[in-house]
Amino acid sequence: MTSAVNERVPPTRLLPLAAQHVLAMVAAPVSTVFLTSAALRLPPSATASLMSTVLVLCGGGSLLQSLGVWTFGARLPFVMLPGGAAAALFLQIAHDHGPAVASGSVLLAAALLLAVVPLYARVVRLFPPLVMGVTVLLIGISMIRVAAQLVAGPDATTGTRTLALAAFTVLATVVAHLVLPGVWRQAAVLVGMATGTLIALATGLGAFTPAPGSGFALPAVLPYGAPHFDFLAALPMLVFSLTTLAEVTGQTVLSSEIAGRTPCPGRDVPRVARADALVSLVGGLFGTSLMVTSAENVGIGRLTGVRSRYVTAAAGALLALAGLCSPLSRLVAGLPAPVVGGSALVVFAVIAVMGVEMLGRAELSEGSGAMVAALALTAGLLPNLSPGLYTGLPAWLRTVMGSGVVAGTLTAVLLHALASTAVVRGRVRPGERRRSRAA
């Protein structure tokens, strides 16, 4: 009998089921493009091209993960998205060092992920929930500051009209999340953006200027020029790419169980990671952040009872087609900046809360977990709270310590490893060690 994950869905049901998956996940790529465009101050035409790129990559990645090619793709009902935390890191690197360095960082991180996949079992141990929680929380906090800068605008001054429009956007997003049902609730960010834009047009608080053009459009290669490779600047992205292995493990096990397939992390996680890395390598050439596989559509499988990977593959085809439809991309490229900034505040705040949830799963009350988390968060928050603290350090060390994400994550990894080693040694008494050696 055919398992649920390999079920062939009739065409009459395939299209509406695939469209449902698209509606559930499209908010992530669209909002990511808006935030990137506003942070990098891209013109509408460049925003439209980036939108096409991201949607095509999401579609291609979903096809790869759902259908699988050789050792790339787990053949599970997955969709691929530009990761929220990865996009935040991309913007931070672009803000500090320029978009060409950010693109180079994506390429380096994707290549590193491909290289460490054979060492998956060893690497994933370095990033338990405690370390991942610190990393994600620091990413969210750092990017809330960037979101505030989006609202303030290029001159770093915030007028009453700008604040009002951003506040209306946040309020509309919150109301949509609380009131709307099902799939529409998952699209609350898009609803908030649309509402904010309508308010801007009706009240004159902002302008809506779609990019000119029509028909089909191909994504632009190297939109920021040739990628620049700076290993120190790329360190936050490199560290984050390694942490994704732990997240991918959980998502793969969950998706396997719901799809009716016996979980096999040793086989499936490397396949998922290879597909993420491959699509991210392509994305780095087209100006995007790291692309990551997402299990957020698993809820739809639970609700509908359809767990077929061919449904998410069809959703990938729809996403790629939408990315090539230039009118759609150009229409959404002209949102007012305060609307994008207000949405960014919500998105990045949610990322920070995700970090808090991960820390909650780390059982901080036991052992030295609370101390490790406290010191790691201190190391990560210091560069944000006191930007000039490391001014006197050498340039290379200032780059490492000046990144809150890197400083906090490295501190968490080192302290957690030290604490774990101490616990293991404390459980084995010296006499027991001698008897063990004698045996």
Short mmCIF file of C-alpha atoms in Angstrom, two decimals:
data_model
loop_
_atom_site.label_atom_id
_atom_site.label_comp_id
_atom_site.label_asym_id
_atom_site.label_seq_id
_atom_site.Cartn_x
_atom_site.Cartn_y
_atom_site.Cartn_z
CA MET A 1 0.00 0.00 0.00
CA THR A 2 1.25 3.49 -0.87
CA SER A 3 2.30 5.49 2.18
CA ALA A 4 0.74 8.89 2.85
CA VAL A 5 3.92 10.75 1.90
CA ASN A 6 4.00 9.10 -1.56
CA GLU A 7 0.29 9.39 -2.30
CA ARG A 8 -0.54 10.55 -5.82
CA VAL A 9 -3.20 13.24 -5.51
CA PRO A 10 -5.67 13.63 -8.42
CA PRO A 11 -5.17 16.85 -10.44
CA THR A 12 -8.61 18.14 -9.46
CA ARG A 13 -7.53 18.18 -5.81
CA LEU A 14 -3.83 18.86 -6.34
CA LEU A 15 -4.17 22.50 -7.45
CA PRO A 16 -6.39 23.78 -4.58
CA LEU A 17 -4.32 21.87 -2.01
CA ALA A 18 -1.11 23.31 -3.46
CA ALA A 19 -2.59 26.83 -3.51
CA GLN A 20 -3.47 26.44 0.17
CA HIS A 21 0.17 25.68 0.97
CA VAL A 22 1.28 28.74 -1.02
CA LEU A 23 -1.09 30.99 0.91
CA ALA A 24 0.23 29.62 4.18
CA MET A 25 3.88 30.33 3.43
CA VAL A 26 3.97 33.23 0.98
CA ALA A 27 4.01 35.83 3.76
CA ALA A 28 7.58 34.86 4.69
CA PRO A 29 9.26 35.44 1.30
CA VAL A 30 7.22 38.54 0.49
CA SER A 31 7.86 40.22 3.84
CA THR A 32 11.55 39.28 3.66
CA VAL A 33 11.88 41.01 0.29
CA PHE A 34 10.14 44.11 1.60
CA LEU A 35 12.45 44.30 4.60
CA THR A 36 15.55 43.75 2.48
CA SER A 37 14.49 46.36 -0.05
CA ALA A 38 13.81 48.97 2.63
CA ALA A 39 17.02 48.25 4.54
CA LEU A 40 19.19 48.43 1.40
CA ARG A 41 17.14 51.29 -0.08
CA LEU A 42 16.63 49.44 -3.36
CA PRO A 43 14.74 51.11 -6.20
CA PRO A 44 11.36 49.59 -7.15
CA SER A 45 12.78 47.80 -10.19
CA ALA A 46 15.46 46.09 -8.06
CA THR A 47 12.84 45.19 -5.45
CA ALA A 48 10.69 43.58 -8.14
CA SER A 49 13.66 41.58 -9.41
CA LEU A 50 14.51 40.43 -5.88
CA MET A 51 10.90 39.40 -5.35
CA SER A 52 11.03 37.28 -8.50
CA THR A 53 14.30 35.71 -7.36
CA VAL A 54 13.04 34.77 -3.90
CA LEU A 55 9.77 33.27 -5.15
CA VAL A 56 11.54 31.24 -7.85
CA LEU A 57 14.08 29.95 -5.31
CA CYS A 58 11.33 29.08 -2.83
CA GLY A 59 9.54 27.18 -5.58
CA GLY A 60 12.67 25.41 -6.81
CA GLY A 61 13.72 24.52 -3.26
CA SER A 62 10.27 23.13 -2.43
CA LEU A 63 10.40 20.98 -5.56
CA LEU A 64 13.88 19.73 -4.66
CA GLN A 65 12.96 18.84 -1.07
CA SER A 66 9.64 17.23 -2.05
CA LEU A 67 10.81 15.18 -5.04
CA GLY A 68 14.52 14.74 -4.29
CA VAL A 69 17.40 14.48 -6.72
CA TRP A 70 20.22 12.03 -5.87
CA THR A 71 21.26 12.88 -2.28
CA PHE A 72 19.63 16.34 -2.34
CA GLY A 73 16.17 16.60 -0.80
CA ALA A 74 14.51 14.36 1.79
CA ARG A 75 11.42 13.51 -0.32
CA LEU A 76 9.17 14.86 2.42
CA PRO A 77 6.33 17.44 2.22
CA PHE A 78 8.59 20.44 2.86
CA VAL A 79 8.55 24.00 1.55
CA MET A 80 11.59 26.28 1.38
CA LEU A 81 11.71 29.87 2.60
CA PRO A 82 14.23 32.65 3.16
CA GLY A 83 14.88 32.11 6.87
CA GLY A 84 13.81 35.01 9.07
CA ALA A 85 16.91 34.87 11.26
CA ALA A 86 19.13 34.34 8.21
CA ALA A 87 17.59 37.37 6.50
CA ALA A 88 18.18 39.40 9.65
CA LEU A 89 21.86 38.43 9.64
CA PHE A 90 22.11 39.22 5.92
CA LEU A 91 20.76 42.72 6.55
CA GLN A 92 23.07 43.27 9.50
CA ILE A 93 26.14 42.30 7.46
CA ALA A 94 24.92 44.45 4.56
CA HIS A 95 24.37 47.35 6.97
CA ASP A 96 27.87 47.06 8.44
CA HIS A 97 29.93 45.99 5.42
CA GLY A 98 27.80 46.41 2.29
CA PRO A 99 25.50 44.09 0.30
CA ALA A 100 28.38 42.61 -1.74
CA VAL A 101 29.95 41.33 1.50
CA ALA A 102 26.54 40.02 2.60
CA SER A 103 26.19 38.05 -0.66
CA GLY A 104 29.70 36.67 -0.22
CA SER A 105 28.78 35.65 3.32
CA VAL A 106 25.81 33.67 2.04
CA LEU A 107 28.04 31.82 -0.42
CA LEU A 108 30.59 31.05 2.29
CA ALA A 109 27.93 29.86 4.72
CA ALA A 110 26.27 27.63 2.12
CA ALA A 111 29.63 26.12 1.16
CA LEU A 112 30.43 25.51 4.84
CA LEU A 113 27.09 23.76 5.33
CA LEU A 114 27.82 21.47 2.39
CA ALA A 115 31.27 20.72 3.78
CA VAL A 116 30.14 19.80 7.30
CA VAL A 117 27.18 17.60 6.30
CA PRO A 118 29.37 14.45 6.48
CA LEU A 119 30.20 15.47 10.06
CA TYR A 120 26.54 16.05 10.90
CA ALA A 121 26.42 13.89 14.03
CA ARG A 122 29.37 15.71 15.61
CA VAL A 123 28.44 19.26 14.64
CA VAL A 124 24.82 19.08 15.78
CA ARG A 125 25.95 18.33 19.36
CA LEU A 126 27.48 21.80 19.60
CA PHE A 127 24.08 23.46 19.21
CA PRO A 128 21.59 22.19 21.79
CA PRO A 129 18.44 24.24 22.55
CA LEU A 130 20.42 26.39 24.99
CA VAL A 131 22.89 27.58 22.36
CA MET A 132 20.26 27.92 19.63
CA GLY A 133 18.00 29.88 21.96
CA VAL A 134 20.77 32.37 22.73
CA THR A 135 21.59 32.72 19.02
CA VAL A 136 18.02 33.30 17.85
CA LEU A 137 17.19 35.66 20.71
CA LEU A 138 20.25 37.80 19.96
CA ILE A 139 19.39 37.86 16.26
CA GLY A 140 15.89 39.10 17.07
CA ILE A 141 17.12 41.79 19.46
CA SER A 142 19.77 43.03 17.04
CA MET A 143 17.28 43.27 14.20
CA ILE A 144 14.63 45.09 16.23
CA ARG A 145 17.15 47.93 16.26
CA VAL A 146 17.46 47.68 12.47
CA ALA A 147 13.65 47.71 12.17
CA ALA A 148 13.53 50.90 14.22
CA GLN A 149 16.01 52.42 11.77
CA LEU A 150 13.71 51.42 8.89
CA VAL A 151 10.87 53.34 10.53
CA ALA A 152 13.10 56.35 11.19
CA GLY A 153 14.26 56.48 7.56
CA PRO A 154 17.63 57.42 6.05
CA ASP A 155 17.93 60.67 8.04
CA ALA A 156 17.35 58.83 11.35
CA THR A 157 14.57 61.19 12.37
CA THR A 158 11.02 59.99 12.97
CA GLY A 159 8.07 62.29 12.28
CA THR A 160 4.58 61.90 13.70
CA ARG A 161 3.19 60.78 10.32
CA THR A 162 5.81 58.06 9.95
CA LEU A 163 5.29 56.77 13.47
CA ALA A 164 1.52 56.78 13.00
CA LEU A 165 1.71 54.76 9.78
CA ALA A 166 4.11 52.23 11.33
CA ALA A 167 1.87 51.95 14.41
CA PHE A 168 -1.24 51.38 12.25
CA THR A 169 0.62 48.62 10.40
CA VAL A 170 1.63 46.89 13.65
CA LEU A 171 -1.93 47.20 14.98
CA ALA A 172 -3.44 45.75 11.79
CA THR A 173 -0.99 42.83 11.93
CA VAL A 174 -1.85 42.06 15.55
CA VAL A 175 -5.61 42.27 14.90
CA ALA A 176 -5.32 40.00 11.86
CA HIS A 177 -3.37 37.47 13.91
CA LEU A 178 -5.97 37.51 16.69
CA VAL A 179 -9.13 37.56 14.57
CA LEU A 180 -8.52 35.75 11.27
CA PRO A 181 -8.83 31.95 11.07
CA GLY A 182 -6.53 29.23 9.73
CA VAL A 183 -4.36 30.04 6.76
CA TRP A 184 -5.25 33.74 6.83
CA ARG A 185 -3.96 34.02 10.36
CA GLN A 186 -0.58 32.76 9.13
CA ALA A 187 -0.66 35.57 6.55
CA ALA A 188 -1.17 38.26 9.22
CA VAL A 189 2.03 40.06 8.18
CA LEU A 190 0.76 40.41 4.62
CA VAL A 191 -2.64 41.57 5.87
CA GLY A 192 -0.91 44.17 8.04
CA MET A 193 1.16 45.41 5.08
CA ALA A 194 -1.90 45.65 2.85
CA THR A 195 -3.87 47.49 5.54
CA GLY A 196 -1.00 49.88 6.22
CA THR A 197 -0.70 50.67 2.52
CA LEU A 198 -4.44 51.35 2.21
CA ILE A 199 -4.28 53.66 5.24
CA ALA A 200 -1.30 55.47 3.69
CA LEU A 201 -3.22 56.03 0.45
CA ALA A 202 -6.45 57.07 2.17
CA THR A 203 -4.85 59.51 4.61
CA GLY A 204 -1.83 60.72 2.65
CA LEU A 205 0.59 59.37 5.26
CA GLY A 206 2.60 57.59 2.56
CA ALA A 207 2.87 56.83 -1.15
CA PHE A 208 2.46 53.59 -3.12
CA THR A 209 4.78 53.50 -6.16
CA PRO A 210 4.85 50.17 -8.04
CA ALA A 211 7.81 49.50 -10.31
CA PRO A 212 7.23 50.03 -14.04
CA GLY A 213 7.15 47.07 -16.45
CA SER A 214 4.99 44.12 -17.42
CA GLY A 215 5.04 40.53 -18.64
CA PHE A 216 7.59 37.97 -17.45
CA ALA A 217 10.95 38.80 -15.90
CA LEU A 218 14.04 36.75 -15.09
CA PRO A 219 15.87 37.32 -11.78
CA ALA A 220 18.99 39.50 -12.00
CA VAL A 221 22.38 37.84 -11.43
CA LEU A 222 24.77 39.59 -9.00
CA PRO A 223 22.47 42.55 -8.27
CA TYR A 224 24.99 44.06 -5.82
CA GLY A 225 28.03 43.44 -7.99
CA ALA A 226 30.63 40.71 -7.55
CA PRO A 227 30.40 39.07 -4.10
CA HIS A 228 33.14 40.10 -1.68
CA PHE A 229 34.47 37.40 0.66
CA ASP A 230 35.34 38.61 4.14
CA PHE A 231 35.57 35.71 6.60
CA LEU A 232 35.40 37.86 9.71
CA ALA A 233 32.39 39.80 8.46
CA ALA A 234 30.79 36.50 7.42
CA LEU A 235 31.34 34.88 10.83
CA PRO A 236 27.76 35.48 12.07
CA MET A 237 26.37 33.80 8.95
CA LEU A 238 28.88 30.93 9.17
CA VAL A 239 27.95 30.22 12.78
CA PHE A 240 24.26 30.43 11.98
CA SER A 241 24.56 27.98 9.09
CA LEU A 242 25.90 25.39 11.54
CA THR A 243 23.08 26.00 14.02
CA THR A 244 20.53 25.20 11.31
CA LEU A 245 21.55 21.54 11.47
CA ALA A 246 19.96 21.25 14.90
CA GLU A 247 16.76 22.94 13.73
CA VAL A 248 16.61 20.82 10.58
CA THR A 249 16.87 17.69 12.72
CA GLY A 250 13.74 18.55 14.69
CA GLN A 251 11.78 19.58 11.62
CA THR A 252 12.72 16.44 9.70
CA VAL A 253 11.68 14.13 12.53
CA LEU A 254 8.39 16.00 12.96
CA SER A 255 7.60 16.00 9.25
CA SER A 256 8.44 12.29 8.94
CA GLU A 257 6.15 11.35 11.81
CA ILE A 258 3.22 13.37 10.50
CA ALA A 259 3.72 12.12 6.95
CA GLY A 260 3.60 8.52 8.16
CA ARG A 261 7.24 7.67 7.51
CA THR A 262 9.59 6.26 10.12
CA PRO A 263 12.03 9.05 11.09
CA CYS A 264 15.62 8.46 10.00
CA PRO A 265 17.66 11.60 10.85
CA GLY A 266 20.97 10.04 9.84
CA ARG A 267 19.67 9.59 6.29
CA ASP A 268 17.21 12.46 5.84
CA VAL A 269 18.80 15.41 7.68
CA PRO A 270 21.94 15.46 5.47
CA ARG A 271 19.67 15.39 2.41
CA VAL A 272 17.66 18.34 3.71
CA ALA A 273 20.83 20.26 4.59
CA ARG A 274 22.40 19.60 1.16
CA ALA A 275 19.30 20.93 -0.59
CA ASP A 276 19.27 24.02 1.65
CA ALA A 277 22.95 24.64 0.91
CA LEU A 278 22.56 24.14 -2.85
CA VAL A 279 19.62 26.55 -3.16
CA SER A 280 21.42 29.04 -0.88
CA LEU A 281 24.48 28.91 -3.14
CA VAL A 282 22.27 29.86 -6.08
CA GLY A 283 20.52 32.49 -3.96
CA GLY A 284 23.83 34.08 -3.01
CA LEU A 285 24.49 34.74 -6.70
CA PHE A 286 21.09 36.40 -7.02
CA GLY A 287 21.26 38.60 -3.91
CA THR A 288 19.21 36.63 -1.37
CA SER A 289 19.93 35.46 2.16
CA LEU A 290 20.24 31.80 3.17
CA MET A 291 17.28 29.66 2.11
CA VAL A 292 16.02 27.19 4.71
CA THR A 293 13.56 24.31 4.68
CA SER A 294 10.48 24.95 6.77
CA ALA A 295 8.03 22.62 8.51
CA GLU A 296 5.47 25.36 9.15
CA ASN A 297 3.17 23.83 6.52
CA VAL A 298 2.96 20.63 8.53
CA GLY A 299 -0.11 22.09 10.24
CA ILE A 300 -1.95 22.10 6.93
CA GLY A 301 -1.21 18.41 6.52
CA ARG A 302 -2.74 17.79 9.92
CA LEU A 303 -5.86 19.79 9.13
CA THR A 304 -6.50 18.38 5.65
CA GLY A 305 -5.27 14.84 6.25
CA VAL A 306 -3.19 15.10 3.05
CA ARG A 307 0.50 14.42 3.66
CA SER A 308 1.62 13.86 0.10
CA ARG A 309 4.94 15.35 -0.96
CA TYR A 310 3.48 15.85 -4.43
CA VAL A 311 1.21 18.56 -3.01
CA THR A 312 4.18 20.62 -1.75
CA ALA A 313 5.93 19.94 -5.06
CA ALA A 314 2.94 21.45 -6.87
CA ALA A 315 3.07 24.38 -4.45
CA GLY A 316 6.72 24.86 -5.45
CA ALA A 317 5.73 24.98 -9.11
CA LEU A 318 3.10 27.63 -8.35
CA LEU A 319 5.66 29.72 -6.44
CA ALA A 320 8.16 29.57 -9.29
CA LEU A 321 5.46 30.62 -11.76
CA ALA A 322 4.43 33.52 -9.50
CA GLY A 323 8.05 34.63 -9.32
CA LEU A 324 8.29 34.83 -13.09
CA CYS A 325 5.09 36.89 -13.34
CA SER A 326 6.57 40.36 -13.39
CA PRO A 327 3.32 42.27 -12.72
CA LEU A 328 2.95 40.60 -9.32
CA SER A 329 6.53 41.35 -8.31
CA ARG A 330 6.38 44.94 -9.51
CA LEU A 331 3.06 45.61 -7.82
CA VAL A 332 4.34 44.64 -4.37
CA ALA A 333 7.62 46.52 -4.81
CA GLY A 334 6.15 49.94 -4.05
CA LEU A 335 5.02 49.69 -0.43
CA PRO A 336 5.62 52.76 1.79
CA ALA A 337 8.77 52.49 3.92
CA PRO A 338 6.99 53.04 7.29
CA VAL A 339 4.68 50.14 6.47
CA VAL A 340 7.67 47.89 5.86
CA GLY A 341 9.33 49.15 9.04
CA GLY A 342 6.23 48.45 11.12
CA SER A 343 6.01 44.92 9.73
CA ALA A 344 9.72 44.46 10.43
CA LEU A 345 9.18 45.26 14.10
CA VAL A 346 6.61 42.47 14.33
CA VAL A 347 8.68 39.93 12.37
CA PHE A 348 11.90 40.51 14.30
CA ALA A 349 10.11 40.59 17.65
CA VAL A 350 8.65 37.17 16.84
CA ILE A 351 12.17 35.91 16.07
CA ALA A 352 13.29 37.09 19.51
CA VAL A 353 10.37 35.28 21.15
CA MET A 354 11.32 32.11 19.27
CA GLY A 355 14.69 32.35 20.99
CA VAL A 356 12.97 32.67 24.37
CA GLU A 357 10.93 29.55 23.61
CA MET A 358 14.09 27.62 22.72
CA LEU A 359 15.69 28.71 25.99
CA GLY A 360 12.57 27.49 27.78
CA ARG A 361 13.17 24.01 26.37
CA ALA A 362 16.74 24.08 27.68
CA GLU A 363 15.69 23.53 31.34
CA LEU A 364 17.77 26.40 32.67
CA SER A 365 16.93 25.58 36.28
CA GLU A 366 19.06 22.44 36.12
CA GLY A 367 22.86 22.46 36.41
CA SER A 368 24.77 25.42 35.01
CA GLY A 369 22.34 26.22 32.19
CA ALA A 370 21.19 29.51 33.71
CA MET A 371 24.77 30.72 34.18
CA VAL A 372 25.74 29.75 30.61
CA ALA A 373 22.69 31.55 29.18
CA ALA A 374 23.27 34.63 31.36
CA LEU A 375 26.91 35.06 30.36
CA ALA A 376 26.24 34.32 26.70
CA LEU A 377 23.42 36.86 26.54
CA THR A 378 25.62 39.41 28.30
CA ALA A 379 28.36 38.89 25.71
CA GLY A 380 25.79 39.24 22.94
CA LEU A 381 24.02 42.31 24.31
CA LEU A 382 27.11 44.35 25.17
CA PRO A 383 27.84 45.41 21.53
CA ASN A 384 24.23 46.64 21.19
CA LEU A 385 24.07 48.40 24.53
CA SER A 386 27.55 49.93 24.34
CA PRO A 387 28.65 50.16 20.68
CA GLY A 388 32.00 51.79 21.52
CA LEU A 389 33.03 49.22 24.12
CA TYR A 390 35.54 47.40 21.87
CA THR A 391 36.95 50.39 20.04
CA GLY A 392 40.45 49.84 21.42
CA LEU A 393 40.71 46.20 20.34
CA PRO A 394 42.54 45.02 17.19
CA ALA A 395 40.37 45.18 14.06
CA TRP A 396 39.88 41.40 13.70
CA LEU A 397 38.92 40.96 17.35
CA ARG A 398 36.69 44.03 17.23
CA THR A 399 34.81 42.48 14.30
CA VAL A 400 34.20 39.26 16.24
CA MET A 401 33.32 40.80 19.61
CA GLY A 402 31.40 43.66 18.00
CA SER A 403 28.84 41.26 16.54
CA GLY A 404 26.39 40.40 19.28
CA VAL A 405 25.27 37.23 17.52
CA VAL A 406 28.80 35.88 17.11
CA ALA A 407 30.01 36.89 20.57
CA GLY A 408 26.95 35.43 22.28
CA THR A 409 26.88 32.21 20.26
CA LEU A 410 30.58 31.48 20.67
CA THR A 411 30.32 32.17 24.40
CA ALA A 412 27.34 29.81 24.67
CA VAL A 413 29.09 27.04 22.71
CA LEU A 414 32.31 27.26 24.74
CA LEU A 415 30.63 27.53 28.16
CA HIS A 416 28.14 24.76 27.39
CA ALA A 417 30.94 22.45 26.25
CA LEU A 418 32.97 23.32 29.36
CA ALA A 419 30.00 22.73 31.67
CA SER A 420 29.15 19.42 29.98
CA THR A 421 32.76 18.23 30.32
CA ALA A 422 32.79 19.17 34.00
CA VAL A 423 29.56 17.28 34.64
CA VAL A 424 30.85 14.15 32.91
CA ARG A 425 34.12 14.25 34.85
CA GLY A 426 32.28 14.87 38.10
CA ARG A 427 30.18 11.75 37.63
CA VAL A 428 33.27 9.56 37.25
CA ARG A 429 35.32 9.39 40.45
CA PRO A 430 39.14 9.02 40.27
CA GLY A 431 38.98 5.51 41.77
CA GLU A 432 36.40 4.47 39.18
CA ARG A 433 38.68 5.76 36.41
CA ARG A 434 41.58 3.66 37.74
CA ARG A 435 39.43 0.52 38.00
CA SER A 436 38.11 1.14 34.48
CA ARG A 437 41.67 1.41 33.11
CA ALA A 438 42.73 -1.72 34.97
CA ALA A 439 39.79 -3.64 33.52
#
